[in-house]
CSV table of C-alpha atoms in Angstrom, one decimal:
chain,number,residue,atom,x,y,z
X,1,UNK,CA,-49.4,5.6,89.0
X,2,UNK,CA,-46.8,8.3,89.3
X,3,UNK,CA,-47.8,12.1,87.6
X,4,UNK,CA,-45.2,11.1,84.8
X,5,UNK,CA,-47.0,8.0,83.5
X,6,UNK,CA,-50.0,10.5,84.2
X,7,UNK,CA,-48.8,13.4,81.4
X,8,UNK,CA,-48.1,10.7,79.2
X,9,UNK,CA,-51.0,8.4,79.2
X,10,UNK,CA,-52.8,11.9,78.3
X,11,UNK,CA,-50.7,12.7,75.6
X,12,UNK,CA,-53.7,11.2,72.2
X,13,UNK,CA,-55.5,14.3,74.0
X,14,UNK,CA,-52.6,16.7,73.7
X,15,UNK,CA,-52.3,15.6,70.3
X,16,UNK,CA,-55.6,16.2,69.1
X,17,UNK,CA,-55.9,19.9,70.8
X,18,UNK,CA,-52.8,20.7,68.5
X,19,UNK,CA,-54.3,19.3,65.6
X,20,UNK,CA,-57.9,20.6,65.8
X,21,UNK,CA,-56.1,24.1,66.6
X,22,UNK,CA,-53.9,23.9,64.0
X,23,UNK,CA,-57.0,23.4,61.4
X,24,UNK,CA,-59.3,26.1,63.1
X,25,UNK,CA,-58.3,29.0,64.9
X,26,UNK,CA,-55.0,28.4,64.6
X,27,UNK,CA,-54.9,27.5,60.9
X,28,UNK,CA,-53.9,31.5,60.1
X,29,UNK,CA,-50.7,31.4,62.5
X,30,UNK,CA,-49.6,28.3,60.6
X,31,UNK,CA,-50.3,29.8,56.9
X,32,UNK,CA,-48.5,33.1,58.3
X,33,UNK,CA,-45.4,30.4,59.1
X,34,UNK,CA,-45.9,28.9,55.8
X,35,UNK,CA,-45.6,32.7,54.1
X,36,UNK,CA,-42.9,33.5,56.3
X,37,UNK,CA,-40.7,30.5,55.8
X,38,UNK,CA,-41.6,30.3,51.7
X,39,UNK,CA,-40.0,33.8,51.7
X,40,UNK,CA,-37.3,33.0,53.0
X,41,UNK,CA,-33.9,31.8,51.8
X,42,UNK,CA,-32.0,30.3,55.1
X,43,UNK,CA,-33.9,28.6,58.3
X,44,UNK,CA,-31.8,28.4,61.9
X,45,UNK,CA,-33.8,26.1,64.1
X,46,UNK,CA,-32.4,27.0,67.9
X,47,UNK,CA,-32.8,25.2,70.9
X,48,UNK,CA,-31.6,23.2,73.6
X,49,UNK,CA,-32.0,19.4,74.8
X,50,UNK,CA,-35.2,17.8,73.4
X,51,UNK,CA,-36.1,21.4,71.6
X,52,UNK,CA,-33.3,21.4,69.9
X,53,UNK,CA,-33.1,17.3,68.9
X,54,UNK,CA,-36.8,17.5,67.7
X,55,UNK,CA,-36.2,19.8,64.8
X,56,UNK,CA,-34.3,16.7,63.2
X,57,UNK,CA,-37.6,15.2,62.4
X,58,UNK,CA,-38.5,17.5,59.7
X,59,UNK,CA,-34.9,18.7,58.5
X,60,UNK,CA,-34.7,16.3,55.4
X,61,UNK,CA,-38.3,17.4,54.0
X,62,UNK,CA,-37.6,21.0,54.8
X,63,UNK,CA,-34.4,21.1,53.1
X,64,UNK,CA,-36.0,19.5,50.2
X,65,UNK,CA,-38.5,22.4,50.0
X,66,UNK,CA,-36.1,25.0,50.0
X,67,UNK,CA,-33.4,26.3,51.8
X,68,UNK,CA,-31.4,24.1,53.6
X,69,UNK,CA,-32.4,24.2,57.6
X,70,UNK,CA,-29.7,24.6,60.3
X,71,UNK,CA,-30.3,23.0,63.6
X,72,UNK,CA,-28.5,25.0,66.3
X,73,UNK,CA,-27.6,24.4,70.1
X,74,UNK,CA,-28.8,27.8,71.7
X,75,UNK,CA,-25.7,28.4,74.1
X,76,UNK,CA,-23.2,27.9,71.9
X,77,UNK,CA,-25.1,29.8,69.2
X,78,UNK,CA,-25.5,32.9,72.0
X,79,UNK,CA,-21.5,32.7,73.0
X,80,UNK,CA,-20.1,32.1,69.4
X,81,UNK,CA,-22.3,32.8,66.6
X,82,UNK,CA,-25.4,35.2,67.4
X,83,UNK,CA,-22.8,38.6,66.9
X,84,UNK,CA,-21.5,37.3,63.1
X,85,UNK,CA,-24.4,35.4,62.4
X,86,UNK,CA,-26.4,36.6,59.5
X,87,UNK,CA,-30.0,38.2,60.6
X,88,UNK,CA,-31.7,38.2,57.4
X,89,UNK,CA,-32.8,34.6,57.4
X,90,UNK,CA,-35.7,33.3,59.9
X,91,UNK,CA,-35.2,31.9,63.3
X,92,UNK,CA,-37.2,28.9,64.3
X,93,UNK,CA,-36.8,29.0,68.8
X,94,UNK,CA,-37.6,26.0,70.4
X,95,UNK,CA,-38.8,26.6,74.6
X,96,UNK,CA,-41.4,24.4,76.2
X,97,UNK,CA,-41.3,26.5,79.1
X,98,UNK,CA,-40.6,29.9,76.6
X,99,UNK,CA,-37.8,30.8,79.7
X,100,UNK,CA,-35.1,28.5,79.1
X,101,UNK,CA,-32.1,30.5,79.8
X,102,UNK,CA,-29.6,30.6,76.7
X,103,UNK,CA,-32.4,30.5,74.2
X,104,UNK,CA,-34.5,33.2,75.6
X,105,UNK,CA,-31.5,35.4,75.5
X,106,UNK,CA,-31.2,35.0,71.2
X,107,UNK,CA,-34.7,35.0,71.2
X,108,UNK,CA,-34.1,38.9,72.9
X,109,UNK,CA,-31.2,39.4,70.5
X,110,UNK,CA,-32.6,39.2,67.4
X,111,UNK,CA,-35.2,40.9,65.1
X,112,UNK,CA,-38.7,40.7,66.4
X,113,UNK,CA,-39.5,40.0,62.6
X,114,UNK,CA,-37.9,37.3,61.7
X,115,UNK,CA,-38.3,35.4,65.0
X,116,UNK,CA,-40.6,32.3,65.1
X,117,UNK,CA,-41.3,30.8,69.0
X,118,UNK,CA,-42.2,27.2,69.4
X,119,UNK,CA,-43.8,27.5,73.1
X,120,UNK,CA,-46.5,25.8,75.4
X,121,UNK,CA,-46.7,28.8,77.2
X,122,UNK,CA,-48.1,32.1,75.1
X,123,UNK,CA,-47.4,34.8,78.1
X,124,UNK,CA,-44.2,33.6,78.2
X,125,UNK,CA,-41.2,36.3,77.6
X,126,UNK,CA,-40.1,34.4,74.1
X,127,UNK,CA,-43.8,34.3,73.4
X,128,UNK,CA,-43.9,38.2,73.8
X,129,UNK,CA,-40.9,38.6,72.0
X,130,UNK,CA,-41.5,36.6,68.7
X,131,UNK,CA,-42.8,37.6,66.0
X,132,UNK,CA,-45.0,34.5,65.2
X,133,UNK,CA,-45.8,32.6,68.6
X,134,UNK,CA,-47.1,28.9,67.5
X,135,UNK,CA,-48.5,27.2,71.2
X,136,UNK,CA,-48.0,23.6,71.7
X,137,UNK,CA,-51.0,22.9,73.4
X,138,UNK,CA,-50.0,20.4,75.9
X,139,UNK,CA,-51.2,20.4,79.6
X,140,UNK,CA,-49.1,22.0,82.1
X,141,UNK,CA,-46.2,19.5,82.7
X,142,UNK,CA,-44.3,18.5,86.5
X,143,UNK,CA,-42.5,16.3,85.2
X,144,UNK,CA,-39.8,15.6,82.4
X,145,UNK,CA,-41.1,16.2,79.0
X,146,UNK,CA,-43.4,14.0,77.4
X,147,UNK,CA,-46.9,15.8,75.6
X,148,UNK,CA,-44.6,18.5,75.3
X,149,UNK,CA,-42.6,16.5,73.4
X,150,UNK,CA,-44.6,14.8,71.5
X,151,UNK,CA,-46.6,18.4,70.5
X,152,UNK,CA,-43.7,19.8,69.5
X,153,UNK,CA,-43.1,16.5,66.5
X,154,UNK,CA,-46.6,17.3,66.0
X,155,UNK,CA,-46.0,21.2,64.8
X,156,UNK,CA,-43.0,20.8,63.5
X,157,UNK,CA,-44.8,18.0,61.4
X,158,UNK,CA,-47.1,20.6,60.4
X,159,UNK,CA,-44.5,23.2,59.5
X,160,UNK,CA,-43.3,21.1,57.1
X,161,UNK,CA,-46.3,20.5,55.4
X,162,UNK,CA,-47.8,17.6,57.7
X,163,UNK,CA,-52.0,16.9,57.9
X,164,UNK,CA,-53.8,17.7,61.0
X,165,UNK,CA,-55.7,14.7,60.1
X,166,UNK,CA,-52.5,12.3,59.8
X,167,UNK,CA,-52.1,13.6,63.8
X,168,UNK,CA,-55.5,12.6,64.4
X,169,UNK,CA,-54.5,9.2,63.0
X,170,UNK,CA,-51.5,8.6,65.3
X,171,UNK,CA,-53.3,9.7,68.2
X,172,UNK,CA,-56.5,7.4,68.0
X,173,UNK,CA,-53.4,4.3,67.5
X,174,UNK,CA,-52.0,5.7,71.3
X,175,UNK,CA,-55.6,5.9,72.7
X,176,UNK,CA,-55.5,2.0,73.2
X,177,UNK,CA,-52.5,1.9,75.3
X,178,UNK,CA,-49.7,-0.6,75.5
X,179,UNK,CA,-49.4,-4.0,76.3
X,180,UNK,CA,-48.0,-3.2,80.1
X,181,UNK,CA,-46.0,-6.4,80.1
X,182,UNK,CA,-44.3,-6.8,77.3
X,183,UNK,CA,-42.9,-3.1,78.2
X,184,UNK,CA,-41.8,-4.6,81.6
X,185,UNK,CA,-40.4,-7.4,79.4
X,186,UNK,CA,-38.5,-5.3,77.1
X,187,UNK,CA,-36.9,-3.2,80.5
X,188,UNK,CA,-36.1,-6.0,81.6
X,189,UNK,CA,-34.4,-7.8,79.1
X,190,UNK,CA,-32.4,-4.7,78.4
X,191,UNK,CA,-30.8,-4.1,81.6
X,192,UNK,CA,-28.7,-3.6,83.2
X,193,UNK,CA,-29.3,-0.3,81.5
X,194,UNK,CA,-26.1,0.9,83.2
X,195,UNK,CA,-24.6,2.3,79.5
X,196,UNK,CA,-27.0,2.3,76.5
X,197,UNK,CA,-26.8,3.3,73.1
X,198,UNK,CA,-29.7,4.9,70.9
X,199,UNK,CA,-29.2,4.1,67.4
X,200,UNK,CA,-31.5,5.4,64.3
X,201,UNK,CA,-31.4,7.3,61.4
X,202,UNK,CA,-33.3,9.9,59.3
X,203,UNK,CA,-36.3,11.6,61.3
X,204,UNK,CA,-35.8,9.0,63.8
X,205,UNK,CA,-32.6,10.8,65.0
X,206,UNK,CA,-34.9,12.7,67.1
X,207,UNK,CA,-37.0,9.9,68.7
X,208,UNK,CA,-33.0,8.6,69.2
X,209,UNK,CA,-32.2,12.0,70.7
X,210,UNK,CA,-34.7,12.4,73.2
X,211,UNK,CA,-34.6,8.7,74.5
X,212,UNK,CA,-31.0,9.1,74.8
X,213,UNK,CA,-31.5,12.3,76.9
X,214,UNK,CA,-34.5,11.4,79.2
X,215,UNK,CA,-32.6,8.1,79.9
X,216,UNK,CA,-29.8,10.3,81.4
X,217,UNK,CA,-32.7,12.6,83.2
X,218,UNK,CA,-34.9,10.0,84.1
X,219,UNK,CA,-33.1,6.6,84.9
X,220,UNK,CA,-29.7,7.8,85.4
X,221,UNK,CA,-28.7,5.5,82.7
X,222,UNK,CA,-25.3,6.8,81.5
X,223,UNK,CA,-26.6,6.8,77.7
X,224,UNK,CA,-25.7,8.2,74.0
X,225,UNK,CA,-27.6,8.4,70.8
X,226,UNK,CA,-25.8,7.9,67.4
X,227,UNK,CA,-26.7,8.4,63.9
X,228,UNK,CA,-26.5,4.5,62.9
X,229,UNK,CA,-23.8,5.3,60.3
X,230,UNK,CA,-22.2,7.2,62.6
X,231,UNK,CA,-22.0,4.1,64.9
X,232,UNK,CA,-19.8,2.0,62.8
X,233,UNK,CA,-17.4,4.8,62.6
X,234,UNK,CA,-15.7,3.7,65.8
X,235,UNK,CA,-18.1,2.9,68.3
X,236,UNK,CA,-19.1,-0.5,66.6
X,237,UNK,CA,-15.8,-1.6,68.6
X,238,UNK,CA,-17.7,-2.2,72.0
X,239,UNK,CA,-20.5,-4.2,70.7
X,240,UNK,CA,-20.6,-7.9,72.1
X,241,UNK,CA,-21.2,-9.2,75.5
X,242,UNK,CA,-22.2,-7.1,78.0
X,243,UNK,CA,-23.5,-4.3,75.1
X,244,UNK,CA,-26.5,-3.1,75.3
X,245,UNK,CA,-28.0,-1.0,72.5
X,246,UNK,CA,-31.7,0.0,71.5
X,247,UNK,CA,-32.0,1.1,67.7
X,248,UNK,CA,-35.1,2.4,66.1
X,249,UNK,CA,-35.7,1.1,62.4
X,250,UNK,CA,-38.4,2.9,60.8
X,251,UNK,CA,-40.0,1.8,57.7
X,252,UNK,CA,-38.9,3.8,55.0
X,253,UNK,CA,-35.2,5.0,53.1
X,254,UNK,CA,-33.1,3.3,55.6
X,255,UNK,CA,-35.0,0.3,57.0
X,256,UNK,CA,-32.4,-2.6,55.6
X,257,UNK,CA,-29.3,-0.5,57.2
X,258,UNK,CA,-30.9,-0.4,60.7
X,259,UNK,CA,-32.7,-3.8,60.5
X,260,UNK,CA,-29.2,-4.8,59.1
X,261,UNK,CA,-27.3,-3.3,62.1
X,262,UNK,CA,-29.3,-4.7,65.1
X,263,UNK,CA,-28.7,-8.2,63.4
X,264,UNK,CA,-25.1,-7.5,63.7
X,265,UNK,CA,-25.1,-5.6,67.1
X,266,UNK,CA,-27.1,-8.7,68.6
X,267,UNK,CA,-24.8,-11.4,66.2
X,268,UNK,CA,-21.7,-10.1,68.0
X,269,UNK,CA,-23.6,-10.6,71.6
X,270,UNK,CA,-24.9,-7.1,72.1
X,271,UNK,CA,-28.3,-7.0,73.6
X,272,UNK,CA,-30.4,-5.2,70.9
X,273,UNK,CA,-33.8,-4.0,71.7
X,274,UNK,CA,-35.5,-3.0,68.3
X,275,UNK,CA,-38.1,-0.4,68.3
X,276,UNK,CA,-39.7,-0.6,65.1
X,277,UNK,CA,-43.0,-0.4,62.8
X,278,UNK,CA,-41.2,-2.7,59.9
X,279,UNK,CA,-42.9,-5.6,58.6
X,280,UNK,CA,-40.2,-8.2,58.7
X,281,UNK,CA,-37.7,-7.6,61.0
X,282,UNK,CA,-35.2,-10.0,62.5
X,283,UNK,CA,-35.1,-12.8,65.3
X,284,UNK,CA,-32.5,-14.2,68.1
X,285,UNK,CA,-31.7,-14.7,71.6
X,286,UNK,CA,-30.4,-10.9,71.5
X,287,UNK,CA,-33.1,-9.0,70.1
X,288,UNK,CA,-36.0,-8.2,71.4
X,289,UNK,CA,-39.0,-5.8,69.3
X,290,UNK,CA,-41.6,-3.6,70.8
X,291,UNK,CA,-43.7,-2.5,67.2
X,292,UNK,CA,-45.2,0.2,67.0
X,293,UNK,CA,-48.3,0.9,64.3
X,294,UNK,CA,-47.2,2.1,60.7
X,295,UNK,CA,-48.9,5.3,59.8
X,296,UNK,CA,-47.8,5.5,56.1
X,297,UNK,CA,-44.6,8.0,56.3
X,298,UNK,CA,-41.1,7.4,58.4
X,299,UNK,CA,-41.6,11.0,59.7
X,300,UNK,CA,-45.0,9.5,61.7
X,301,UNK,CA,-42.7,6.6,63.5
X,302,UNK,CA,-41.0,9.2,65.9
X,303,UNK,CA,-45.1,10.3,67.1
X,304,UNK,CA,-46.1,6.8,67.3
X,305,UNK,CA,-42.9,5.7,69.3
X,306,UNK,CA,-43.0,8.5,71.8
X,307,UNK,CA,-45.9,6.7,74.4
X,308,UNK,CA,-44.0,3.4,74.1
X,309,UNK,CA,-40.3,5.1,74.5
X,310,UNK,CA,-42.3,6.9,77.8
X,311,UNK,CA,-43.6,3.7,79.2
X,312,UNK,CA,-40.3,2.1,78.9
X,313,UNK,CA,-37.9,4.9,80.0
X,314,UNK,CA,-40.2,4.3,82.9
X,315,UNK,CA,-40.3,0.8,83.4
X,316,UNK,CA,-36.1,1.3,82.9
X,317,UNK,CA,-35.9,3.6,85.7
X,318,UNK,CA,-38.2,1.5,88.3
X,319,UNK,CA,-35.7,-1.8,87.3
X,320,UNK,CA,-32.8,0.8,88.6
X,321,UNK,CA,-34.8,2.0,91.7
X,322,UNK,CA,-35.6,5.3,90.3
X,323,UNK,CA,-38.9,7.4,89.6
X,324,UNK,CA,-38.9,8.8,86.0
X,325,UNK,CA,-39.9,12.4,86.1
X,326,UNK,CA,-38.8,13.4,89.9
X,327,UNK,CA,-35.7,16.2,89.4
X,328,UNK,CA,-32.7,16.0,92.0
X,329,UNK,CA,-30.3,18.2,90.7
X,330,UNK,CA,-31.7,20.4,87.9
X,331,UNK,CA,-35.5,21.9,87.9
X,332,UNK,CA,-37.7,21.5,84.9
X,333,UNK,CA,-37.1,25.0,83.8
X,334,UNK,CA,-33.2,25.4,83.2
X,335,UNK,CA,-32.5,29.0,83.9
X,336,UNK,CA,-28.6,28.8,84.9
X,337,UNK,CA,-26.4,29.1,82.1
């Protein structure tokens, strides 16, 4: 077993150390969040890679609490917005490692009191710089994020107004495991894997995201996520033979338009494989489903997906002769602009 599959099969414990933090000892640093952010009229979320594409699972319910969330990309918010940018609103930072490069710089840049770090390490320099650290709790990670990942859904799911014991909930469905074949199955029937597209919508955008980008990291895959409307607007062209595509349909607002599209994708002789915790779902020589367990709310599906999106990003890069989680030209901390 290689130390990736190892820091994900441990991730139902990661999970549970956030939640029981988050509704003991740590249930005053998420109230202070919840005063902070009630008081305040605009929200920047900043980070980079999977910090910055997890935010998108809570932006619809936090825009419809208040003021409407941006999601930001740090380097291009440190190069060509941090000196006009407004600094009376609250900045949400997003750093596993709390030393990522560009978003440790805004993190420096901007007022200790309105600064919010989203970090797995608490002696880290954004850490020390915020004004509200919140830990994610997950073990020390080697190799590409995964609990870290899957922590940071969990906060951000209790920013916006999540229960600790819904996290319980998704964590006890992980505990089982997967069915180890029909993972290898789905790989398999997916590949070549060469060129894939993510496709989703809503909160799933950043299950979407981070597959798309730990495909690229981890299997070399030369891969894309879309919005699923944005999909049609142009990109629909390449679907047919010798497409592949994987698109996420949660159940929830949207579940007809995805269900709707993967029909179509796999109609026109895309391989489609459907991720998906719908009840009826379609069938055909070009689709193939890995489910997932509902857990009563679309914004749940990305946390329940993340262990089977691991197992098969791994599964994906063994098929192309690679070991997920093993870096050969970044490092796991990026600190080179």
């Amino acid at each position: 077993m290689t130390v990736f599959i190892d820091e994900v099969n441990a991730q139902p414990r990661a999970l549970r150390r956030l939640a029981d933090f988050y509704s003991s000892v740590g249930a005053a640093r998420l109230a202070a969040w919840h005063g902070l952010a009630g008081s305040s009229r605009e929200l920047t979320f900043i980070g980079m890679g999977t910090s910055e594409h997890a935010a998108w699972l809570v932006h619809d319910r936090l825009a419809a609490a208040g003021p409407h969330p941006l999601i930001l990309d740090a380097g291009e918010f440190l190069h060509y917005q941090l000196e006009s940018f407004p600094r009376q609103g609250l900045f949400v930072l997003l750093s596993q490692s709390g030393e990522s490069v560009e978003t440790k710089q805004v993190t420096l840049a901007l007022p200790r009191e309105r600064t919010v770090v989203l970090t797995n390490s608490e002696t880290s320099s954004m850490a020390r710089a915020a004004g509200l650290c919140l830990p994610l709790l997950a073990d020390p990670e080697r190799s590409i994020t995964n609990q870290t990942y899957l922590n940071t859904l969990g906060l951000l799911y209790l920013m916006a107004g999540g229960a600790t014991g819904r996290l319980h909930t998704v964590a006890d469905s992980l505990e089982p495991g997967l069915d180890p074949g029909r993972v290898s199955a789905a790989a398999e029937f997916i590949q070549p894997a060469d060129c894939l597209h993510v496709i989703a919508r809503g909160p799933s955008l950043a299950a979407a995201r981070q597959l798309g980008l730990t495909l690229m990291e981890g299997a070399r895959c030369k891969a894309a996520a879309f919005a699923a409307g944005a999909f049609r607007h142009g990109p629909f062209e390449v679907a047919g033979p010798g497409h592949q595509a994987i698109v996420m349909a949660a159940r929830g607002r949207t579940e007809s338009l995805c269900l709707g599209l993967a029909a179509e994708l796999a109609a026109k002789g895309s391989r489609v494989l459907l991720l998906t915790d719908c009840e009826s779902t379609p069938a055909g020589p070009n689709l193939f489903e890995l489910r997932v367990p509902y857990h009563g709310e679309e914004h749940l599906f990305p946390l329940a997906l993340a262990m089977v999106q691991a197992h098969l990003l791994d599964n994906i890069a063994r098929l192309r002769g690679y070991e997920a989680g093993v870096f050969h030209s970044i490092s796991k901390v990026t600190t080179k602009e």
